[in-house]
PDB file of C-alpha atoms in Angstrom:
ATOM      1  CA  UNK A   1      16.678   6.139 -12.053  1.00 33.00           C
ATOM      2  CA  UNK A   2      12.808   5.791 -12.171  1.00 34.00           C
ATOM      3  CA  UNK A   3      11.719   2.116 -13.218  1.00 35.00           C
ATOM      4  CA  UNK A   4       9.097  -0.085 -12.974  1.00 37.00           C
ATOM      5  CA  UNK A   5       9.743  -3.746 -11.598  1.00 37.00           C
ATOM      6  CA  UNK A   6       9.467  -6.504 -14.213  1.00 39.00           C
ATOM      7  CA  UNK A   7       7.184  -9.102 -12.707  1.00 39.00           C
ATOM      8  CA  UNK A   8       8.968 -12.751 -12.010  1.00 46.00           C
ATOM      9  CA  UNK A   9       6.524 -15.545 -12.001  1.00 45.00           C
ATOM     10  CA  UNK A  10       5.261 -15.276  -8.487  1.00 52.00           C
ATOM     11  CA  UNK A  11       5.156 -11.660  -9.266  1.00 54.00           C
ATOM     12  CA  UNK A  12       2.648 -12.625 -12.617  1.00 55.00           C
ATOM     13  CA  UNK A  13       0.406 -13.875 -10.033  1.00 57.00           C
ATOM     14  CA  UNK A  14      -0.554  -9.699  -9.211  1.00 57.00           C
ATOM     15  CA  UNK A  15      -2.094  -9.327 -12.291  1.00 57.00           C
ATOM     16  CA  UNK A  16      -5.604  -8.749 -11.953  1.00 53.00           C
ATOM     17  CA  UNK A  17      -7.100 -10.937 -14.400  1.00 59.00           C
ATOM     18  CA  UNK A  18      -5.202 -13.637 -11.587  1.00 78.00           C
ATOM     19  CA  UNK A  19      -7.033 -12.823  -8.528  1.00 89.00           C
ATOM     20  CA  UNK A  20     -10.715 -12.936  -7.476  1.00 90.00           C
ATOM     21  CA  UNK A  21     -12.498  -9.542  -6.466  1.00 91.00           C
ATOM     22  CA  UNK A  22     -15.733  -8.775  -5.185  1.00 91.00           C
ATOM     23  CA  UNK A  23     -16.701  -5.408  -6.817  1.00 91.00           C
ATOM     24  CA  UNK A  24     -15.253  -2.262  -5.254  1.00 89.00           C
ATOM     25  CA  UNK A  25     -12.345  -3.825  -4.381  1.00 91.00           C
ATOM     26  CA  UNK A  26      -8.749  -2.650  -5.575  1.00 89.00           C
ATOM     27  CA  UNK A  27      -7.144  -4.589  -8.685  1.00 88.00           C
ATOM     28  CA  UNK A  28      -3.529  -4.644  -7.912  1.00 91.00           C
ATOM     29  CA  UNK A  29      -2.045  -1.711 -10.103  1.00 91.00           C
ATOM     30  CA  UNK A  30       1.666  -0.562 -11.052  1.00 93.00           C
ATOM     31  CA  UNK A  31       1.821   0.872  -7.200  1.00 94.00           C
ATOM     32  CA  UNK A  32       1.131  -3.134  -5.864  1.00 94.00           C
ATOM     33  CA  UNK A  33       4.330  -4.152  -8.206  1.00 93.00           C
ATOM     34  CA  UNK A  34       6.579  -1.664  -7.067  1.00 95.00           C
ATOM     35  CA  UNK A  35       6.031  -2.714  -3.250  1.00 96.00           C
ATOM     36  CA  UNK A  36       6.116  -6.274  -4.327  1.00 94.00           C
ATOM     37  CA  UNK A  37       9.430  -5.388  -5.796  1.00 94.00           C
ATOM     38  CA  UNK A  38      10.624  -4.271  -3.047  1.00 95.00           C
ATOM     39  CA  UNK A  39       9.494  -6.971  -0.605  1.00 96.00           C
ATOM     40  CA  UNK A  40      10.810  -9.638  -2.906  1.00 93.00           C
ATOM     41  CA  UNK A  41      14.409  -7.907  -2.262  1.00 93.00           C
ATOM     42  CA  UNK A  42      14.217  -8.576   1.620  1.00 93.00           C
ATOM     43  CA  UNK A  43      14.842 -12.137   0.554  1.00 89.00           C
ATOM     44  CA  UNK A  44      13.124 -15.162   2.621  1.00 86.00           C
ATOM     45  CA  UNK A  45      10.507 -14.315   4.853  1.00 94.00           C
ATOM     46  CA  UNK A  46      10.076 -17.769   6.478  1.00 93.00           C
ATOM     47  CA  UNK A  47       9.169 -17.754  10.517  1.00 92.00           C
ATOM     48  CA  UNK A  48       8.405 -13.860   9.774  1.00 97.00           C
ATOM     49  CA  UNK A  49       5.466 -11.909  11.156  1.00 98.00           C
ATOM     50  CA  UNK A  50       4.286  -9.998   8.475  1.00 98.00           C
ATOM     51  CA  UNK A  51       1.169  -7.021   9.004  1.00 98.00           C
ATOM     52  CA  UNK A  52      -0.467  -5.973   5.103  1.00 97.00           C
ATOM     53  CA  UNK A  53      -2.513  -3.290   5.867  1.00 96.00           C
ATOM     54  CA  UNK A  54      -4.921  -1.965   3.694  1.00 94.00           C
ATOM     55  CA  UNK A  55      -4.741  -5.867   2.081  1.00 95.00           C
ATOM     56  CA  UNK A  56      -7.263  -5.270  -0.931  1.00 94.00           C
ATOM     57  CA  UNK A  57      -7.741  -8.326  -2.784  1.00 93.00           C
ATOM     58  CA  UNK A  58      -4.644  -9.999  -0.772  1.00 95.00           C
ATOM     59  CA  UNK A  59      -2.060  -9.591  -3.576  1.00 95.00           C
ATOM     60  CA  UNK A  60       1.111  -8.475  -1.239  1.00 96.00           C
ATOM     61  CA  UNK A  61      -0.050 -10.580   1.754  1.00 96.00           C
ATOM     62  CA  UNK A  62      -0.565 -13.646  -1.048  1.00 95.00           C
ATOM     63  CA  UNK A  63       3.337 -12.870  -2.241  1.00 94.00           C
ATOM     64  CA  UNK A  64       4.454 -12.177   1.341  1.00 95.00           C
ATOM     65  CA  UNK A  65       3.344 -15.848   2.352  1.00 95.00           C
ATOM     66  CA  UNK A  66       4.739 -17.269  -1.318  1.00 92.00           C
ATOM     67  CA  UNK A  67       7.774 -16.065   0.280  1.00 93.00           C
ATOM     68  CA  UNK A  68       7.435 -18.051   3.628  1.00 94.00           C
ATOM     69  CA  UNK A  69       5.974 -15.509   5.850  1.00 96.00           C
ATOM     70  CA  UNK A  70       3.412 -15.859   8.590  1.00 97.00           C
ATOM     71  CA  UNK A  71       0.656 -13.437   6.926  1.00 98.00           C
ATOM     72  CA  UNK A  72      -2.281 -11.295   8.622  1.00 97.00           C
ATOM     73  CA  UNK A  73      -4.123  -9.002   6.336  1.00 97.00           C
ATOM     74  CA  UNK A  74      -5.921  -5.801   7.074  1.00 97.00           C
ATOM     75  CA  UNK A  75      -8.785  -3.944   5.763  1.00 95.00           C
ATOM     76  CA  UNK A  76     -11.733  -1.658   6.662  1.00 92.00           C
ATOM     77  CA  UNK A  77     -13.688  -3.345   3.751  1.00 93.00           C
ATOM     78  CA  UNK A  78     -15.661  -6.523   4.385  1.00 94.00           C
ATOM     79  CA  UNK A  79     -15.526  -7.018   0.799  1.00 95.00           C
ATOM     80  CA  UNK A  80     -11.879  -7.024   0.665  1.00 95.00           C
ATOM     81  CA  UNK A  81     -11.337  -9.255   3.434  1.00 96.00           C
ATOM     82  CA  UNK A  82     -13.535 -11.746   1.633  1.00 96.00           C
ATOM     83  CA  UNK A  83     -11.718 -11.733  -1.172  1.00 96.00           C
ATOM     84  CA  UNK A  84      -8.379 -12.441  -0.019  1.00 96.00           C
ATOM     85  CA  UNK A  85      -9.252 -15.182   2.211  1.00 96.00           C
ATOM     86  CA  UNK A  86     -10.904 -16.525  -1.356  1.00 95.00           C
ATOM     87  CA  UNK A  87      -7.761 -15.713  -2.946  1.00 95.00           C
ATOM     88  CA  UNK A  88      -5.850 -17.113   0.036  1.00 94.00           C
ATOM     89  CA  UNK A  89      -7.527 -20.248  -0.480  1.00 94.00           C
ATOM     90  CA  UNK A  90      -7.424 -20.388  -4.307  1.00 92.00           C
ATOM     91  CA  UNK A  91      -3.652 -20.002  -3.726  1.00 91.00           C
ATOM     92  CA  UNK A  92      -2.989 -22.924  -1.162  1.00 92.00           C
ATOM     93  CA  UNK A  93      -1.536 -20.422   1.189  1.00 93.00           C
ATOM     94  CA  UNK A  94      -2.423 -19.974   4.490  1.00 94.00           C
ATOM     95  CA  UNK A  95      -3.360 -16.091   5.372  1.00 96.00           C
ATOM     96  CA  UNK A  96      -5.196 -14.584   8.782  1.00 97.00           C
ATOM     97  CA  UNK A  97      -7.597 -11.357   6.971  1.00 97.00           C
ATOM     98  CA  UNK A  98      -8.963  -9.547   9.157  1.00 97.00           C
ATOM     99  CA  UNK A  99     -11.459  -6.919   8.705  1.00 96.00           C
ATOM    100  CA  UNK A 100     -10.657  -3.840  11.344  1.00 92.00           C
ATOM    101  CA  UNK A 101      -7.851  -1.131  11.352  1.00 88.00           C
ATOM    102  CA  UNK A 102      -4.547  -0.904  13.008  1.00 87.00           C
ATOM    103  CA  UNK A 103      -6.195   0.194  16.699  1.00 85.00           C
ATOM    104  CA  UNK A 104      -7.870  -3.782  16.800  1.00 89.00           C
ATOM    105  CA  UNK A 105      -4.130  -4.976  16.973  1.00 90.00           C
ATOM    106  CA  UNK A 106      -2.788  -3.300  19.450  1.00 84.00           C
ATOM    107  CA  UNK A 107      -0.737  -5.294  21.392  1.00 87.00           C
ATOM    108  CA  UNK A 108       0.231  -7.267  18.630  1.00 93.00           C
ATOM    109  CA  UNK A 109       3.985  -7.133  16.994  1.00 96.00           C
ATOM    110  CA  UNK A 110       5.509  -8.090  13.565  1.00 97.00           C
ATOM    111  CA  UNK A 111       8.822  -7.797  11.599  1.00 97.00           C
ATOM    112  CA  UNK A 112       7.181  -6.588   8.778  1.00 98.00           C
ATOM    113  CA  UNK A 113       4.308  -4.376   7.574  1.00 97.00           C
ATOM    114  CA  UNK A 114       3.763  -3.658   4.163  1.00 97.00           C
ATOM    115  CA  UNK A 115       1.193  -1.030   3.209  1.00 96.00           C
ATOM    116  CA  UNK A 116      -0.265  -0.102  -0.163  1.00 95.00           C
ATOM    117  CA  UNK A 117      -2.758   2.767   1.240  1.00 94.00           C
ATOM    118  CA  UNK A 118      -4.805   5.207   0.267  1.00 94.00           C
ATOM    119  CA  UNK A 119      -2.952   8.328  -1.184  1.00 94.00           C
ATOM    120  CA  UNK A 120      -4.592  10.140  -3.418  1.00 95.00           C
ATOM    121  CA  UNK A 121      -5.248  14.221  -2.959  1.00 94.00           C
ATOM    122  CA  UNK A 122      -8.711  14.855  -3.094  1.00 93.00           C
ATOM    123  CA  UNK A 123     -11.708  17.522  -3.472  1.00 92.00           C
ATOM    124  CA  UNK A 124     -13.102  16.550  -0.467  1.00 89.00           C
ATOM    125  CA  UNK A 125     -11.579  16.835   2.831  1.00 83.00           C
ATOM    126  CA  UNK A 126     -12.094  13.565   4.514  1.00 83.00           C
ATOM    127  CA  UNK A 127     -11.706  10.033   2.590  1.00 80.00           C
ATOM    128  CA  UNK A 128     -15.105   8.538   1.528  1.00 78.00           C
ATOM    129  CA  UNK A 129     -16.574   6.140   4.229  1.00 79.00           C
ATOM    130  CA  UNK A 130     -17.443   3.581   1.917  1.00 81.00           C
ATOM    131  CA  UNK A 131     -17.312   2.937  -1.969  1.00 83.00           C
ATOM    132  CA  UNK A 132     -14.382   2.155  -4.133  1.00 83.00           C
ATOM    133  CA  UNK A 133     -12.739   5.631  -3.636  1.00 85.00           C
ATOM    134  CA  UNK A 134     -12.353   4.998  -0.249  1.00 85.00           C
ATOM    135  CA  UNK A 135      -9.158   2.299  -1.699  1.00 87.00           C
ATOM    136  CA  UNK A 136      -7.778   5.381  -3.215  1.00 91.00           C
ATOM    137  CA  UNK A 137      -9.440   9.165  -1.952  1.00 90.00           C
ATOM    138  CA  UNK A 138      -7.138  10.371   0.968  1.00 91.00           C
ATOM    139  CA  UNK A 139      -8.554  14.150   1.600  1.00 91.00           C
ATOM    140  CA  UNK A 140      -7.356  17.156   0.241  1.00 92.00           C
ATOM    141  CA  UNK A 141      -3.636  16.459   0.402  1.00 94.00           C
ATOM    142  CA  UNK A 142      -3.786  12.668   0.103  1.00 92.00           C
ATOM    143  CA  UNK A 143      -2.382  12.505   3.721  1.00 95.00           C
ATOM    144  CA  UNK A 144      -4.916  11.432   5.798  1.00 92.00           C
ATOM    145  CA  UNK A 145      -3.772   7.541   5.865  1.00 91.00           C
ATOM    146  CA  UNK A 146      -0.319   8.031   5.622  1.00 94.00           C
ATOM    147  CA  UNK A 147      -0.299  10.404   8.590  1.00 92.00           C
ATOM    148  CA  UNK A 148      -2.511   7.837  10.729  1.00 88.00           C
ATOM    149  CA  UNK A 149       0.115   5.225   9.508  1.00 86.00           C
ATOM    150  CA  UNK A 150       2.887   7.108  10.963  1.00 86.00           C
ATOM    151  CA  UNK A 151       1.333   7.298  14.404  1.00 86.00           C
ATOM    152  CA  UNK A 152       0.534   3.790  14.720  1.00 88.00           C
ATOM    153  CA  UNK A 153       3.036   1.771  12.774  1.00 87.00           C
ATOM    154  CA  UNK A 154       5.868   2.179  14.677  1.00 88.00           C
ATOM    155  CA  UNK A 155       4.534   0.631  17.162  1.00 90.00           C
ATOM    156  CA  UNK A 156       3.464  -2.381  15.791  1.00 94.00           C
ATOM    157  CA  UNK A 157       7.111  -3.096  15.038  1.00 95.00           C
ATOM    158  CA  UNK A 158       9.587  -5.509  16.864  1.00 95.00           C
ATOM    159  CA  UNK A 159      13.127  -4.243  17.315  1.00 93.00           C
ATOM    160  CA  UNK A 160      14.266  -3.734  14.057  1.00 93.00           C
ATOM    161  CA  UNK A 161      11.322  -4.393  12.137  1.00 96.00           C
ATOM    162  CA  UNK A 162      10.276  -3.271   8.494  1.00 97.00           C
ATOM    163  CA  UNK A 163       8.205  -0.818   6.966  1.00 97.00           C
ATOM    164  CA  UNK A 164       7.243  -0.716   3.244  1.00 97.00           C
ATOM    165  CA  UNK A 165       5.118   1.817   2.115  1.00 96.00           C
ATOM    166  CA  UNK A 166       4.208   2.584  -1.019  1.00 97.00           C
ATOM    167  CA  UNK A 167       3.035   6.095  -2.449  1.00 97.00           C
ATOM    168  CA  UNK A 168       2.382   8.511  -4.689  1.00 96.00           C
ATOM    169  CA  UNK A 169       4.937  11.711  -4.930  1.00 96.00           C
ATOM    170  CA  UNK A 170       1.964  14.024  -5.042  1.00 96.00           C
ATOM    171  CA  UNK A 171       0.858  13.310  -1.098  1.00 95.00           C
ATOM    172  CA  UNK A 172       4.681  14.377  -0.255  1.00 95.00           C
ATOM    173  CA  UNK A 173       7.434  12.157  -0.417  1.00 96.00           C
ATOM    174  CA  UNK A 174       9.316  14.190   1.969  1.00 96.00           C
ATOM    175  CA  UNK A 175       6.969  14.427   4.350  1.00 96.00           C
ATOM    176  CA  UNK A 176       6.335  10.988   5.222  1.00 97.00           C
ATOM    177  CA  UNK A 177      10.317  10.856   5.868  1.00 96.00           C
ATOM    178  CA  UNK A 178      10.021  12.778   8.204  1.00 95.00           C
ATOM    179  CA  UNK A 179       7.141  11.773   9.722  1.00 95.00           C
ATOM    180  CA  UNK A 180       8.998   8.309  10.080  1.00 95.00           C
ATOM    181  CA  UNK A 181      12.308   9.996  11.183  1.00 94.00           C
ATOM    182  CA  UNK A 182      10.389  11.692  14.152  1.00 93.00           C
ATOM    183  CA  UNK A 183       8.753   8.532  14.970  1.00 91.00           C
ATOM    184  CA  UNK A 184      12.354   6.973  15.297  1.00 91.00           C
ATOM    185  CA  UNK A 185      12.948   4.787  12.141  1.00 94.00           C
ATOM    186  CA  UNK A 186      15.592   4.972   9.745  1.00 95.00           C
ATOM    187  CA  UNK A 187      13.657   6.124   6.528  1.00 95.00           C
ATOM    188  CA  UNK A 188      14.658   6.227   2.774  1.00 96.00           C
ATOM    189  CA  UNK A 189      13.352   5.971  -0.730  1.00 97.00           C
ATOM    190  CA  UNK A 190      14.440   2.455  -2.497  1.00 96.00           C
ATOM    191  CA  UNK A 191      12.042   2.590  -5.249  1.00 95.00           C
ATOM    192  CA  UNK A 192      10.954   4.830  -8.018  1.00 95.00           C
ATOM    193  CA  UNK A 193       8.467   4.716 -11.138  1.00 95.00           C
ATOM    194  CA  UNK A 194       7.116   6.904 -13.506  1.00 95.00           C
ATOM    195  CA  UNK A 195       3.723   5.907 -14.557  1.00 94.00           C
ATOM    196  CA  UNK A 196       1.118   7.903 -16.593  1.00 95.00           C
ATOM    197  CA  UNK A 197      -1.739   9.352 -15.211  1.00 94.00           C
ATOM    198  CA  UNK A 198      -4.550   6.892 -14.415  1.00 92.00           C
ATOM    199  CA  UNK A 199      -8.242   7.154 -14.840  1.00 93.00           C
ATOM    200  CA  UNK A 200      -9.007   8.753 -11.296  1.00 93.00           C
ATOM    201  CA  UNK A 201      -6.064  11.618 -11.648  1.00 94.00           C
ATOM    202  CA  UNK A 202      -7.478  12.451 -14.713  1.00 93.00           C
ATOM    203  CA  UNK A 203     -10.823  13.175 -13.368  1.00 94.00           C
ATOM    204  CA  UNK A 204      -9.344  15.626 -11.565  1.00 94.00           C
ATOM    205  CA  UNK A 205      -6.902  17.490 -13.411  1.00 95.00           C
ATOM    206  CA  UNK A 206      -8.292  21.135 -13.100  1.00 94.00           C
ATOM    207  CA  UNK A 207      -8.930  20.720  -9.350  1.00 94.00           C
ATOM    208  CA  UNK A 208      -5.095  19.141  -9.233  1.00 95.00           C
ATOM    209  CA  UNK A 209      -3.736  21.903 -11.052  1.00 95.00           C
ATOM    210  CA  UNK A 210      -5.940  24.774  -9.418  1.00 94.00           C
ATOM    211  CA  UNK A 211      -3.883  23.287  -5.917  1.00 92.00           C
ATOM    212  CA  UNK A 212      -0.542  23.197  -7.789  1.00 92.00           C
ATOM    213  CA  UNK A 213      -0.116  19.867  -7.529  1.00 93.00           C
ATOM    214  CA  UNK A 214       0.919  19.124 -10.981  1.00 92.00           C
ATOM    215  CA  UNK A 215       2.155  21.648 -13.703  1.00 93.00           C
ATOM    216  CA  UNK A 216       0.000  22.383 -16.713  1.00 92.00           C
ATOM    217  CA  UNK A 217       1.788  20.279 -19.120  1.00 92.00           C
ATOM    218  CA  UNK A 218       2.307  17.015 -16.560  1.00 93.00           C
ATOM    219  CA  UNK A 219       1.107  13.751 -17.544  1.00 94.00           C
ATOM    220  CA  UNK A 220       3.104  11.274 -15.340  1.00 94.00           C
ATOM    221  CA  UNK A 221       2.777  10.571 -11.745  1.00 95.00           C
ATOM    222  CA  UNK A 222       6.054   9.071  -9.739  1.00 96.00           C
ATOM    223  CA  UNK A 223       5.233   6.326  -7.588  1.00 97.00           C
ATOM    224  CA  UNK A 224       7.774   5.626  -4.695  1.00 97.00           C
ATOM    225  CA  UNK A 225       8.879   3.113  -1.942  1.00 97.00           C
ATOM    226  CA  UNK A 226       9.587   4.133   1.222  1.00 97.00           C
ATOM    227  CA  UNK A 227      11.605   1.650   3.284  1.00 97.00           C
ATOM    228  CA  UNK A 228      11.523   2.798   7.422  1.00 96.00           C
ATOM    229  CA  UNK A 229      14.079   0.186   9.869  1.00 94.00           C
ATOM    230  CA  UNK A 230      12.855   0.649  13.551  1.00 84.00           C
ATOM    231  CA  UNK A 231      15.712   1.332  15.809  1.00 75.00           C
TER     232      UNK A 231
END
């Protein structure tokens, strides 16, 4: 059954009006609870390597080290990097953000990496190179990210490490399974919600529609969860 997680009190701490942004940069949204959701159900995290890519204001990698993990957070903005090692510091918690993308860490391994990325289908082809649509725009079938993810991911993963990836059913649930399946990781959907249509789908309905994306009468987008286990 679709659902949305009810926030905890760590969980509260998402809320936007809670964290510090520099403009631009992504407010956590009904997509950052569901993955928090879902983290908070791996249990304790402490002496953990966790890898949040695509970090934003620091919201997952700020509940990842509530939850005892060793944090590094990721993001192509300098703005966003900024202002979760403000957020980091507002907190009391101790987070590495770093301001790159997955190719700087090669070499590197964790037991965790949690990614809220881009996912959105698009007009344009490519994903903006800067802006605040570039937290969001993912080209023309919202895949560009999530197909980059499953190249590299894997192998930023120890032996029987943890993917959580969050995204939206319109970029193809399916095929990021089995992008993840080829890859060799055990890949399934734990979470589910139904949200209405936000401000930036809207925008774009006729274009959305024209693709067959969404029916004519739709008005609710399902979020998932996708949970991969590296063999």
């Amino acid at each position: 059954m679709a659902r949305l997680i009810t926030p905890d009190a760590p969980l509260a701490r998402l809320a936007p009006d809670r964290l510090w942004r520099l403009p631009g940069v992504y407010a956590p949204q009904a997509d950052t609870r569901l993955l928090a959701g879902a983290l908070r159900r791996e249990g304790a995290l402490s002496g953990l390597d966790v890898l949040d890519i695509g970090t934003g204001s620091g919201a997952l990698a700020l509940y990842a080290a509530h939850l005892g993990a060793r944090v590094t957070a990721l993001d192509v903005s300098r703005p966003a990097v900024w202002s979760t090692r403000i957020n980091a510091w507002r907190a009391g918690l101790r987070i590495s953000a770093l301001r790159g993308s997955v190719e700087d860490l090669a070499g590197r391994r964790f037991d965790l990496i949690l990614s809220n990325p881009p996912y959105v289908p698009a007009p344009r082809p490519l994903p903006p190179g800067r802006g605040a649509a570039r937290a969001w725009d993912a080209g023309s079938d919202g895949r560009h990210v999530l197909d980059r993810m499953g190249r590299t991911a894997p192998a930023l993963l120890r032996p029987h490490g943890v993917l959580l990836l969050v995204q939206s059913a319109l970029s193809g649930t399916e095929a990021t399974l089995e992008m993840l399946e080829a890859a060799g990781m055990r890949a399934r959907v734990t979470d589910r919600a139904v949200i209405p249509y936000g401000p930036v789908l809207r925008s774009r309905l006729d274009w959305l529609r024209a693709r067959r994306l969404i029916g004519p009468d739709d008005t609710m987008e399902e979020l998932v969860v996708i949970r991969a286990e590296h063999s």
